[in-house]
């Protein structure tokens, strides 16, 4: 079976390396050789092992009847959408790590693959090398999914870990993450929560078998988290994690991306550094957690190649994936209920005590002359916003009991 790779960036070069270096192992697992025939990229790579396979013309690939699997690792929507659609329409299975493409067009491509009796597979679009999508579509099939919750972005988890363990500021943690290659020069997609939002949109679409648009998910990043917040969390033996979460309550599905303070009893609490972890709760199975490196060249490439193997083993056989194009209307953010950790300017202390259902007040000597800090009881997002408007809130973070 012949494979073409669209894109020779970080992930694409990793996929090429895995297919080449593990060629014999893959052949044994599939039952026949799986060979790279083309690699599509606009650039030249003189002296690189990819050079004999390189093409700059997508039509050379799509007009070649030998190519049965396309790996799309270009990133972005265009021209990845057009190339992926043409590959599927011409009878090729497609394997991708492109979370933006999957979140926006997953339902369309799954339906097209079913019609053509081929496959559209996207394990690497969420959690890098962590096999969480297989858990949802193949393993946890006897349960109704009650909740999906996870650390879906390694950059922000690394930053929160550094702030907690080394006492550095947000700016210092970001600069360190950029220096080590964990964050891009423009880190907005990570620190503003957009990356995690696209991933929880994919997981929610799979969990509830309908289209969830990431634009409809309330998203809040970690840009407002300060070293003062981290100091309070540490005092309470808690960690701050950027979590993507969706859950079912009273027949409605809610989805949100936001930082949360979680305690030591939460299985996501010990997840440090660039690692990701996703917790799935079923109504019969209860909790299952998937853990591992959520990004990186080889972990992501390994997940892509596992899809290539799946597609090769299911030649002319569609693997059923339930994800309908019908839009899932999410429950209102205002209806969501949670506790909050809140810091308020000292001048508004008495007013805050009258407005919020305070469960406990917190004291750190270095800040008690400037502010009060407390944890509320469970309250709706709407009720919190109404109270917040009447006092000077310095910081607020959702708080898991």
Coordinates of C-alpha atoms in Angstrom, one line a residue:
X1 CA 0.0 0.0 0.0
X2 CA 1.3 3.5 -1.0
X3 CA 1.1 6.5 1.3
X4 CA 1.5 10.2 0.5
X5 CA 2.3 12.8 3.2
X6 CA 1.0 16.3 2.9
X7 CA 3.5 18.6 4.7
X8 CA 7.1 18.0 5.8
X9 CA 7.1 20.1 8.9
X10 CA 7.7 18.9 12.5
X11 CA 4.9 16.3 12.4
X12 CA 5.2 15.4 8.8
X13 CA 9.0 14.7 9.1
X14 CA 8.2 12.6 12.2
X15 CA 5.6 10.5 10.2
X16 CA 8.1 10.0 7.4
X17 CA 10.8 8.8 10.0
X18 CA 8.4 6.4 11.7
X19 CA 7.2 4.9 8.4
X20 CA 10.8 4.5 7.3
X21 CA 12.4 3.3 10.5
X22 CA 9.6 1.0 11.6
X23 CA 8.8 -0.2 8.1
X24 CA 9.2 -3.9 8.9
X25 CA 7.3 -3.8 12.2
X26 CA 4.4 -2.0 10.4
X27 CA 4.4 -4.5 7.6
X28 CA 4.0 -7.4 10.1
X29 CA 1.2 -5.6 11.9
X30 CA -0.7 -4.8 8.7
X31 CA 0.1 -8.0 6.8
X32 CA 1.8 -6.2 3.9
X33 CA 4.3 -3.4 3.3
X34 CA 3.1 0.2 3.7
X35 CA 5.5 2.5 1.7
X36 CA 5.8 6.2 1.4
X37 CA 5.5 7.2 -2.3
X38 CA 5.3 11.0 -2.1
X39 CA 5.9 13.9 0.3
X40 CA 4.2 17.1 -0.6
X41 CA 5.9 20.4 0.4
X42 CA 6.6 23.7 -1.3
X43 CA 10.2 23.7 0.0
X44 CA 13.3 21.9 -1.2
X45 CA 15.3 19.7 1.2
X46 CA 18.7 19.1 -0.5
X47 CA 20.6 16.1 1.0
X48 CA 17.6 15.1 3.2
X49 CA 16.4 11.5 3.0
X50 CA 13.0 12.8 1.9
X51 CA 14.4 14.3 -1.3
X52 CA 13.6 11.3 -3.6
X53 CA 10.0 11.4 -2.4
X54 CA 9.4 15.1 -2.7
X55 CA 6.8 16.7 -4.9
X56 CA 5.4 20.2 -5.1
X57 CA 2.3 19.2 -7.1
X58 CA -0.7 17.9 -5.3
X59 CA -2.2 16.7 -8.6
X60 CA 0.7 14.3 -9.1
X61 CA -0.4 12.5 -5.9
X62 CA -4.2 12.7 -6.4
X63 CA -3.9 11.5 -10.0
X64 CA -1.8 8.5 -9.0
X65 CA -4.0 5.4 -8.5
X66 CA -1.4 3.7 -6.4
X67 CA -1.8 6.1 -3.5
X68 CA -4.4 4.7 -1.1
X69 CA -3.7 6.7 2.1
X70 CA -3.0 10.4 2.5
X71 CA -1.5 11.8 5.7
X72 CA -2.5 15.5 6.1
X73 CA -0.1 17.3 8.5
X74 CA 0.0 20.7 6.9
X75 CA -2.0 22.4 9.7
X76 CA -4.6 25.2 9.3
X77 CA -7.8 25.1 7.2
X78 CA -6.6 26.1 3.7
X79 CA -5.5 24.4 1.6
X80 CA -5.7 21.4 4.0
X81 CA -9.5 21.3 3.6
X82 CA -9.5 21.3 -0.2
X83 CA -6.7 18.7 -0.4
X84 CA -8.4 16.4 2.2
X85 CA -11.7 16.6 0.5
X86 CA -10.3 15.8 -2.9
X87 CA -8.3 12.9 -1.4
X88 CA -11.5 11.4 0.1
X89 CA -13.6 12.1 -3.0
X90 CA -11.0 10.2 -5.1
X91 CA -11.2 7.2 -2.7
X92 CA -8.2 7.7 -0.4
X93 CA -8.3 7.3 3.3
X94 CA -7.0 10.3 5.2
X95 CA -5.2 10.4 8.5
X96 CA -4.6 13.8 10.1
X97 CA -3.3 15.6 13.2
X98 CA -4.9 18.9 12.2
X99 CA -7.2 19.8 15.2
X100 CA -8.5 22.9 13.6
X101 CA -9.6 21.1 10.4
X102 CA -11.1 18.2 12.4
X103 CA -13.0 20.5 14.8
X104 CA -14.5 22.4 11.9
X105 CA -15.1 19.8 9.2
X106 CA -14.9 16.4 11.0
X107 CA -18.6 15.5 10.5
X108 CA -18.4 16.3 6.8
X109 CA -15.3 14.2 6.3
X110 CA -16.6 11.3 8.3
X111 CA -19.8 11.2 6.2
X112 CA -17.8 11.4 3.0
X113 CA -15.5 8.6 4.1
X114 CA -18.5 6.4 5.0
X115 CA -20.0 7.1 1.5
X116 CA -16.8 6.1 -0.2
X117 CA -16.2 3.1 2.1
X118 CA -12.8 4.4 3.2
X119 CA -11.7 6.2 6.4
X120 CA -11.1 9.6 7.9
X121 CA -9.0 9.1 11.1
X122 CA -7.7 11.8 13.4
X123 CA -6.3 10.3 16.6
X124 CA -3.4 12.7 16.7
X125 CA -5.6 15.8 16.7
X126 CA -6.2 15.6 20.4
X127 CA -3.5 14.7 23.0
X128 CA -0.6 14.0 20.6
X129 CA 0.3 10.4 21.2
X130 CA -2.4 9.7 23.8
X131 CA -5.0 7.2 22.3
X132 CA -8.0 9.1 23.7
X133 CA -10.1 9.2 20.5
X134 CA -10.0 5.4 20.2
X135 CA -11.3 5.2 23.7
X136 CA -14.3 7.2 22.8
X137 CA -15.2 5.7 19.5
X138 CA -14.3 2.0 20.2
X139 CA -13.8 1.2 23.8
X140 CA -16.3 3.3 25.8
X141 CA -19.3 2.4 23.6
X142 CA -21.6 0.7 26.1
X143 CA -21.8 3.8 28.3
X144 CA -23.4 7.2 28.1
X145 CA -20.6 9.7 28.5
X146 CA -21.3 12.0 31.4
X147 CA -18.2 14.0 31.4
X148 CA -14.9 14.6 29.5
X149 CA -12.4 16.7 31.3
X150 CA -8.7 17.2 30.6
X151 CA -5.4 19.0 30.5
X152 CA -5.3 19.4 26.7
X153 CA -2.5 21.9 26.3
X154 CA 1.1 21.1 27.4
X155 CA 2.4 24.6 27.1
X156 CA 0.0 26.0 29.7
X157 CA 0.4 23.0 32.0
X158 CA 4.2 23.5 31.8
X159 CA 3.8 27.2 32.7
X160 CA 1.5 26.5 35.7
X161 CA 3.9 23.8 36.9
X162 CA 6.8 26.2 36.8
X163 CA 4.9 29.0 38.5
X164 CA 3.9 26.6 41.3
X165 CA 7.2 24.8 41.8
X166 CA 9.7 27.6 41.1
X167 CA 7.7 30.7 42.2
X168 CA 8.2 32.5 38.9
X169 CA 5.8 35.0 37.4
X170 CA 3.6 34.4 34.4
X171 CA 5.9 36.3 32.1
X172 CA 8.9 34.4 33.3
X173 CA 7.2 31.1 32.8
X174 CA 6.1 32.0 29.3
X175 CA 9.6 33.2 28.3
X176 CA 11.0 29.9 29.6
X177 CA 8.4 27.9 27.7
X178 CA 9.3 29.8 24.5
X179 CA 13.1 29.3 25.1
X180 CA 12.5 25.5 25.4
X181 CA 10.3 25.3 22.3
X182 CA 7.1 24.5 24.2
X183 CA 5.5 27.8 23.2
X184 CA 5.4 29.6 19.9
X185 CA 6.8 33.0 19.4
X186 CA 3.1 34.1 19.3
X187 CA 1.7 32.0 22.1
X188 CA -1.9 33.2 21.9
X189 CA -3.5 29.9 20.8
X190 CA -2.1 28.3 23.9
X191 CA -2.3 30.9 26.7
X192 CA -5.7 32.2 25.5
X193 CA -7.2 28.7 25.5
X194 CA -8.0 28.4 21.8
X195 CA -5.9 25.2 21.3
X196 CA -7.7 23.5 24.2
X197 CA -11.0 24.8 22.9
X198 CA -10.6 23.0 19.6
X199 CA -9.6 19.8 21.3
X200 CA -12.6 19.8 23.7
X201 CA -14.9 20.6 20.7
X202 CA -13.6 17.4 19.0
X203 CA -14.0 15.2 22.1
X204 CA -17.4 16.6 22.8
X205 CA -18.6 16.0 19.2
X206 CA -17.5 12.4 19.6
X207 CA -18.9 11.9 23.1
X208 CA -22.3 13.1 22.1
X209 CA -22.3 12.2 18.3
X210 CA -23.2 15.7 17.1
X211 CA -21.3 18.7 15.8
X212 CA -20.0 21.0 18.5
X213 CA -18.7 24.3 17.1
X214 CA -15.7 25.5 19.0
X215 CA -16.9 29.1 18.6
X216 CA -19.8 28.2 20.9
X217 CA -17.6 27.1 23.8
X218 CA -16.9 29.7 26.5
X219 CA -13.1 29.9 26.5
X220 CA -10.8 31.6 29.0
X221 CA -7.0 31.2 29.0
X222 CA -4.4 31.6 31.7
X223 CA -3.3 35.2 30.9
X224 CA -4.9 36.5 34.1
X225 CA -3.3 34.0 36.4
X226 CA -0.7 35.7 38.6
X227 CA 2.0 34.5 41.0
X228 CA -0.3 35.7 43.8
X229 CA -3.0 33.3 42.7
X230 CA -0.5 30.5 42.6
X231 CA 0.7 31.4 46.1
X232 CA -2.9 31.0 47.5
X233 CA -3.4 27.8 45.6
X234 CA -0.2 26.4 47.1
X235 CA -1.2 27.4 50.6
X236 CA -4.4 25.4 50.0
X237 CA -2.5 22.4 48.6
X238 CA -4.1 22.9 45.2
X239 CA -2.9 23.3 41.7
X240 CA -4.2 25.5 38.9
X241 CA -4.8 23.7 35.6
X242 CA -6.3 25.0 32.3
X243 CA -9.0 22.4 31.8
X244 CA -11.2 21.7 28.8
X245 CA -14.5 20.2 30.1
X246 CA -17.8 19.1 28.7
X247 CA -20.5 17.3 30.7
X248 CA -24.2 16.4 30.7
X249 CA -26.6 17.7 33.3
X250 CA -30.4 17.5 33.2
X251 CA -30.4 16.5 29.6
X252 CA -28.2 19.4 28.4
X253 CA -24.5 19.3 27.4
X254 CA -22.3 22.1 28.7
X255 CA -18.7 22.9 27.5
X256 CA -16.1 25.3 28.8
X257 CA -12.4 25.9 28.8
X258 CA -11.0 27.7 31.8
X259 CA -8.4 27.6 34.6
X260 CA -9.5 25.7 37.7
X261 CA -8.1 25.2 41.2
X262 CA -8.1 21.4 41.8
X263 CA -7.2 19.4 44.9
X264 CA -4.8 16.5 45.5
X265 CA -7.7 14.0 45.3
X266 CA -8.4 15.0 41.6
X267 CA -6.6 12.5 39.3
X268 CA -5.5 15.5 37.1
X269 CA -3.7 17.2 40.0
X270 CA -0.3 15.3 39.7
X271 CA 0.0 15.9 35.9
X272 CA 3.0 18.1 35.5
X273 CA 5.0 19.8 32.8
X274 CA 4.1 19.3 29.1
X275 CA 2.1 16.2 29.8
X276 CA -1.6 15.9 29.0
X277 CA -4.3 13.9 30.7
X278 CA -7.9 13.3 29.7
X279 CA -10.6 11.9 32.1
X280 CA -13.7 10.3 30.7
X281 CA -16.6 9.5 33.0
X282 CA -19.3 7.0 31.8
X283 CA -22.6 6.3 33.5
X284 CA -21.6 2.6 34.0
X285 CA -17.8 2.5 33.7
X286 CA -17.2 5.6 35.9
X287 CA -13.7 7.1 35.4
X288 CA -11.1 6.3 32.8
X289 CA -8.0 8.5 32.4
X290 CA -5.6 8.7 29.4
X291 CA -2.1 10.2 30.1
X292 CA 1.0 11.0 28.1
X293 CA 2.9 13.5 26.1
X294 CA 0.3 15.7 24.4
X295 CA 2.6 17.1 21.7
X296 CA 6.0 16.7 20.1
X297 CA 7.3 15.4 16.9
X298 CA 7.5 11.6 17.6
X299 CA 4.5 11.1 20.0
X300 CA 2.2 12.9 17.5
X301 CA 3.8 11.1 14.5
X302 CA 3.3 7.8 16.3
X303 CA -0.4 8.5 16.7
X304 CA -0.7 9.5 13.0
X305 CA 1.0 6.3 11.9
X306 CA -1.2 4.2 14.2
X307 CA -4.1 5.6 12.1
X308 CA -2.2 4.8 8.9
X309 CA -2.0 1.2 10.2
X310 CA -5.7 1.2 11.0
X311 CA -6.6 2.5 7.6
X312 CA -4.4 -0.1 5.9
X313 CA -5.9 -3.0 7.9
X314 CA -9.4 -1.7 7.0
X315 CA -8.8 -1.5 3.3
X316 CA -12.2 -1.0 1.6
X317 CA -13.9 -1.1 5.0
X318 CA -15.2 1.9 6.8
X319 CA -14.6 2.2 10.6
X320 CA -17.8 3.6 12.0
X321 CA -17.5 6.9 13.8
X322 CA -20.6 8.6 15.3
X323 CA -20.4 12.3 14.6
X324 CA -23.4 13.8 12.9
X325 CA -23.4 17.1 11.1
X326 CA -26.5 18.2 13.2
X327 CA -25.4 20.9 15.5
X328 CA -25.5 20.2 19.3
X329 CA -26.9 23.3 21.1
X330 CA -24.9 23.7 24.3
X331 CA -26.3 24.7 27.6
X332 CA -25.9 28.4 28.5
X333 CA -22.7 29.4 30.3
X334 CA -24.8 31.5 32.7
X335 CA -26.5 28.3 34.0
X336 CA -23.2 26.5 34.9
X337 CA -22.6 26.2 38.6
X338 CA -19.3 26.0 40.4
X339 CA -17.3 27.4 43.4
X340 CA -15.0 30.3 42.9
X341 CA -11.7 31.4 44.4
X342 CA -11.9 35.2 44.6
X343 CA -9.5 38.0 45.5
X344 CA -11.1 41.4 46.2
X345 CA -9.6 44.8 47.1
X346 CA -9.6 45.4 50.8
X347 CA -11.8 48.5 50.4
X348 CA -14.6 46.3 49.2
X349 CA -14.2 43.6 51.8
X350 CA -17.5 44.1 53.7
X351 CA -19.4 44.6 50.5
X352 CA -18.0 41.3 49.1
X353 CA -18.9 39.5 52.3
X354 CA -22.5 40.5 51.8
X355 CA -22.6 39.7 48.1
X356 CA -20.9 36.3 47.9
X357 CA -21.9 33.0 49.6
X358 CA -18.4 32.7 51.3
X359 CA -17.5 29.3 52.5
X360 CA -14.0 30.2 53.8
X361 CA -11.7 33.2 53.9
X362 CA -8.0 32.8 53.3
X363 CA -5.0 34.7 54.6
X364 CA -1.5 35.2 53.4
X365 CA 0.3 37.7 55.6
X366 CA 2.1 39.5 52.7
X367 CA -1.3 40.4 51.0
X368 CA -3.7 40.9 53.9
X369 CA -3.2 44.7 54.0
X370 CA -4.3 45.0 50.4
X371 CA -7.0 42.4 49.7
X372 CA -9.2 39.6 51.0
X373 CA -9.4 36.2 49.5
X374 CA -12.1 33.6 49.8
X375 CA -13.8 30.5 48.3
X376 CA -17.5 30.8 47.6
X377 CA -20.1 28.2 47.9
X378 CA -21.6 26.7 44.7
X379 CA -23.2 29.5 42.6
X380 CA -24.2 30.0 39.0
X381 CA -22.0 31.9 36.6
X382 CA -24.8 34.5 36.2
X383 CA -25.0 35.0 40.0
X384 CA -21.2 35.4 40.2
X385 CA -21.1 38.0 37.4
X386 CA -23.9 40.0 39.0
X387 CA -22.0 40.1 42.4
X388 CA -18.6 40.7 40.7
X389 CA -20.0 43.8 39.0
X390 CA -20.5 45.5 42.4
X391 CA -17.0 45.1 43.8
X392 CA -13.4 45.4 42.7
X393 CA -12.5 41.8 41.9
X394 CA -8.7 41.4 41.5
X395 CA -8.9 37.8 40.5
X396 CA -11.3 34.9 40.2
X397 CA -10.6 31.2 39.4
X398 CA -13.1 28.4 39.3
X399 CA -12.6 26.1 42.2
X400 CA -13.3 22.3 42.2
X401 CA -14.3 21.1 45.7

